[in-house]
Amino acid sequence: WYICHELCHFVEIEEERLYIREWGLKIPVEYRTTKAIRRELRVLAYQYNLQEYLGNRIQSKAEYCKALEAMPDFYNVWEDKEFQSDKNLLEKMRQYDYLNDEPELFHKKIFILLEWKMEDYMEKFTIERFLSEWEKRNNILREKRSFENV
C-alpha cells in the first residue's frame, strides 16, 4: 500500500519540479487552502487505479479518504473555492444539508465530499495516464543523472 502510494506521488508531481532540489516540496507554516488535500486526493485516485491494475486488495474509497482526516487542512475543505465551484458535487451534497447541525455529522459531510472528489479524480488519473507519466518522469531522471555525471 505504502509503496504504491509513494510511486503515485512521483507520478503526480509536476515535471518541472523534478529539476528542483527536493522537488520543491516545503513544509507549510499555515494551512489556509486545501492544496495538500487536493494533492493527496489525486495521489489516492492514482493509487486506487494502480492497485486495481496490480491485482492488490483494494480498500473502499471511504477508507482511502479516512487518512485525510489527519491532514491540517481537513476542515478547510468545506470552504475551499475549488470544491465550492464544482456544481455537480454541490448538487449531490444538498441531500446532506441536515448534517450541518452537529459537529460529528459535519465531519461526515466532509468525508462524503472527499470521496466524491476522489471518484471524479479517478476518471482523470487513470492507470493509462499513470503508466505514461511514470515513463516520462523516469526519462527525466535518467536524463538528469546523465547530465550530472558529465
mmCIF file of C-alpha atoms in Angstrom:
data_model
loop_
_atom_site.group_PDB
_atom_site.id
_atom_site.type_symbol
_atom_site.label_atom_id
_atom_site.label_comp_id
_atom_site.label_asym_id
_atom_site.label_seq_id
_atom_site.Cartn_x
_atom_site.Cartn_y
_atom_site.Cartn_z
ATOM 1 C CA TRP A 1 0.000 0.000 0.000
ATOM 2 C CA TYR A 2 2.682 2.485 1.052
ATOM 3 C CA ILE A 3 4.983 1.770 -1.859
ATOM 4 C CA CYS A 4 2.119 2.243 -4.313
ATOM 5 C CA HIS A 5 1.248 5.494 -2.565
ATOM 6 C CA GLU A 6 4.782 6.867 -2.918
ATOM 7 C CA LEU A 7 5.006 5.758 -6.566
ATOM 8 C CA CYS A 8 1.811 7.696 -7.190
ATOM 9 C CA HIS A 9 3.295 10.798 -5.563
ATOM 10 C CA PHE A 10 6.189 10.545 -8.010
ATOM 11 C CA VAL A 11 3.799 10.396 -10.966
ATOM 12 C CA GLU A 12 1.518 13.168 -9.674
ATOM 13 C CA ILE A 13 4.239 15.776 -9.139
ATOM 14 C CA GLU A 14 4.680 18.352 -11.912
ATOM 15 C CA GLU A 15 7.560 17.559 -14.286
ATOM 16 C CA GLU A 16 9.233 20.938 -13.681
ATOM 17 C CA ARG A 17 9.647 20.091 -10.018
ATOM 18 C CA LEU A 18 11.852 17.107 -10.844
ATOM 19 C CA TYR A 19 14.618 19.586 -11.647
ATOM 20 C CA ILE A 20 14.350 21.393 -8.304
ATOM 21 C CA ARG A 21 16.227 20.300 -5.198
ATOM 22 C CA GLU A 22 13.938 18.134 -3.049
ATOM 23 C CA TRP A 23 11.384 18.602 -5.832
ATOM 24 C CA GLY A 24 10.365 21.943 -4.400
ATOM 25 C CA LEU A 25 8.481 20.378 -1.517
ATOM 26 C CA LYS A 26 8.147 22.583 1.542
ATOM 27 C CA ILE A 27 6.524 22.183 4.899
ATOM 28 C CA PRO A 28 3.815 24.846 5.049
ATOM 29 C CA VAL A 29 3.610 27.139 8.044
ATOM 30 C CA GLU A 30 -0.144 27.718 7.817
ATOM 31 C CA TYR A 31 -2.932 25.786 6.184
ATOM 32 C CA ARG A 32 -5.373 28.223 4.652
ATOM 33 C CA THR A 33 -6.061 26.260 1.480
ATOM 34 C CA THR A 34 -6.738 22.650 0.632
ATOM 35 C CA LYS A 35 -3.763 22.298 -1.685
ATOM 36 C CA ALA A 36 -2.357 19.366 0.317
ATOM 37 C CA ILE A 37 -5.725 17.611 0.482
ATOM 38 C CA ARG A 38 -6.264 18.003 -3.262
ATOM 39 C CA ARG A 39 -2.772 16.651 -3.968
ATOM 40 C CA GLU A 40 -3.451 13.637 -1.728
ATOM 41 C CA LEU A 41 -6.803 13.036 -3.441
ATOM 42 C CA ARG A 42 -5.070 12.954 -6.840
ATOM 43 C CA VAL A 43 -2.480 10.562 -5.439
ATOM 44 C CA LEU A 44 -5.188 8.370 -3.893
ATOM 45 C CA ALA A 45 -7.058 8.276 -7.209
ATOM 46 C CA TYR A 46 -3.898 7.098 -8.982
ATOM 47 C CA GLN A 47 -3.216 4.660 -6.158
ATOM 48 C CA TYR A 48 -6.692 3.128 -6.306
ATOM 49 C CA ASN A 49 -6.351 2.587 -10.057
ATOM 50 C CA LEU A 50 -2.775 1.281 -9.728
ATOM 51 C CA GLN A 51 -3.645 -1.209 -7.006
ATOM 52 C CA GLU A 52 -6.587 -2.450 -9.037
ATOM 53 C CA TYR A 53 -4.279 -2.846 -12.066
ATOM 54 C CA LEU A 54 -1.739 -4.792 -9.971
ATOM 55 C CA GLY A 55 -4.454 -7.041 -8.580
ATOM 56 C CA ASN A 56 -3.912 -5.878 -4.992
ATOM 57 C CA ARG A 57 -6.683 -5.856 -2.425
ATOM 58 C CA ILE A 58 -8.441 -2.541 -2.763
ATOM 59 C CA GLN A 59 -9.894 -0.686 0.175
ATOM 60 C CA SER A 60 -13.098 1.273 -0.234
ATOM 61 C CA LYS A 61 -12.782 4.883 -1.341
ATOM 62 C CA ALA A 62 -14.037 5.855 2.104
ATOM 63 C CA GLU A 63 -11.100 4.016 3.705
ATOM 64 C CA TYR A 64 -8.675 5.810 1.409
ATOM 65 C CA CYS A 65 -10.198 9.173 2.336
ATOM 66 C CA LYS A 66 -10.113 8.378 6.060
ATOM 67 C CA ALA A 67 -6.342 9.048 6.044
ATOM 68 C CA LEU A 68 -7.037 12.649 5.004
ATOM 69 C CA GLU A 69 -8.625 13.380 8.380
ATOM 70 C CA ALA A 70 -5.150 13.720 9.903
ATOM 71 C CA MET A 71 -4.163 16.455 7.469
ATOM 72 C CA PRO A 72 -4.043 20.009 8.867
ATOM 73 C CA ASP A 73 -6.182 21.415 6.042
ATOM 74 C CA PHE A 74 -9.009 18.862 6.515
ATOM 75 C CA TYR A 75 -11.503 21.399 7.892
ATOM 76 C CA ASN A 76 -10.754 23.884 5.116
ATOM 77 C CA VAL A 77 -12.368 21.560 2.572
ATOM 78 C CA TRP A 78 -15.882 22.866 3.068
ATOM 79 C CA GLU A 79 -14.845 26.475 2.379
ATOM 80 C CA ASP A 80 -12.431 25.742 -0.481
ATOM 81 C CA LYS A 81 -13.154 27.545 -3.772
ATOM 82 C CA GLU A 82 -12.357 24.521 -5.950
ATOM 83 C CA PHE A 83 -14.782 22.325 -4.053
ATOM 84 C CA GLN A 84 -17.376 25.101 -3.932
ATOM 85 C CA SER A 85 -17.109 25.721 -7.689
ATOM 86 C CA ASP A 86 -17.888 22.089 -8.514
ATOM 87 C CA LYS A 87 -21.610 22.404 -9.189
ATOM 88 C CA ASN A 88 -22.158 18.643 -9.607
ATOM 89 C CA LEU A 89 -20.548 17.998 -6.253
ATOM 90 C CA LEU A 90 -22.568 20.692 -4.530
ATOM 91 C CA GLU A 91 -25.794 19.408 -6.039
ATOM 92 C CA LYS A 92 -25.065 15.933 -4.698
ATOM 93 C CA MET A 93 -24.210 17.417 -1.276
ATOM 94 C CA ARG A 94 -27.602 19.142 -0.906
ATOM 95 C CA GLN A 95 -29.094 15.860 0.235
ATOM 96 C CA TYR A 96 -26.748 16.011 3.242
ATOM 97 C CA ASP A 97 -27.600 19.550 4.387
ATOM 98 C CA TYR A 98 -29.088 18.131 7.570
ATOM 99 C CA LEU A 99 -25.554 17.093 8.609
ATOM 100 C CA ASN A 100 -24.553 20.730 9.259
ATOM 101 C CA ASP A 101 -26.276 20.807 12.633
ATOM 102 C CA GLU A 102 -23.852 18.720 14.690
ATOM 103 C CA PRO A 103 -20.027 18.750 14.514
ATOM 104 C CA GLU A 104 -19.579 14.990 14.131
ATOM 105 C CA LEU A 105 -22.179 14.934 11.363
ATOM 106 C CA PHE A 106 -20.499 17.867 9.611
ATOM 107 C CA HIS A 107 -17.287 15.818 9.823
ATOM 108 C CA LYS A 108 -19.097 13.021 7.968
ATOM 109 C CA LYS A 109 -20.219 15.500 5.301
ATOM 110 C CA ILE A 110 -16.583 16.420 4.614
ATOM 111 C CA PHE A 111 -15.744 12.732 4.129
ATOM 112 C CA ILE A 112 -18.606 12.326 1.669
ATOM 113 C CA LEU A 113 -17.366 15.355 -0.271
ATOM 114 C CA LEU A 114 -13.794 13.996 -0.359
ATOM 115 C CA GLU A 115 -14.938 10.571 -1.501
ATOM 116 C CA TRP A 116 -16.926 12.059 -4.384
ATOM 117 C CA LYS A 117 -13.987 14.270 -5.358
ATOM 118 C CA MET A 118 -11.739 11.213 -5.351
ATOM 119 C CA GLU A 119 -14.193 9.484 -7.715
ATOM 120 C CA ASP A 120 -14.009 12.486 -10.057
ATOM 121 C CA TYR A 121 -10.212 12.361 -9.970
ATOM 122 C CA MET A 122 -10.216 8.599 -10.636
ATOM 123 C CA GLU A 123 -11.732 9.245 -14.046
ATOM 124 C CA LYS A 124 -8.886 11.634 -14.865
ATOM 125 C CA PHE A 125 -5.949 9.891 -13.153
ATOM 126 C CA THR A 126 -6.301 6.506 -14.840
ATOM 127 C CA ILE A 127 -3.819 3.629 -14.986
ATOM 128 C CA GLU A 128 -3.042 4.557 -18.589
ATOM 129 C CA ARG A 129 -2.131 8.068 -17.520
ATOM 130 C CA PHE A 130 -0.114 6.688 -14.600
ATOM 131 C CA LEU A 131 1.957 4.468 -16.899
ATOM 132 C CA SER A 132 2.530 7.311 -19.360
ATOM 133 C CA GLU A 133 3.568 9.766 -16.624
ATOM 134 C CA TRP A 134 5.761 7.113 -15.000
ATOM 135 C CA GLU A 135 7.698 6.679 -18.243
ATOM 136 C CA LYS A 136 8.073 10.432 -18.765
ATOM 137 C CA ARG A 137 9.355 11.041 -15.262
ATOM 138 C CA ASN A 138 11.797 8.153 -15.372
ATOM 139 C CA ASN A 139 13.181 9.511 -18.631
ATOM 140 C CA ILE A 140 13.653 12.917 -16.991
ATOM 141 C CA LEU A 141 15.530 11.353 -14.072
ATOM 142 C CA ARG A 142 17.732 9.310 -16.430
ATOM 143 C CA GLU A 143 18.490 12.453 -18.448
ATOM 144 C CA LYS A 144 19.196 14.433 -15.290
ATOM 145 C CA ARG A 145 21.526 11.730 -13.949
ATOM 146 C CA SER A 146 23.392 11.554 -17.275
ATOM 147 C CA PHE A 147 23.840 15.329 -17.265
ATOM 148 C CA GLU A 148 25.073 15.362 -13.661
ATOM 149 C CA ASN A 149 27.659 12.628 -14.408
ATOM 150 C CA VAL A 150 29.312 14.664 -17.200
#
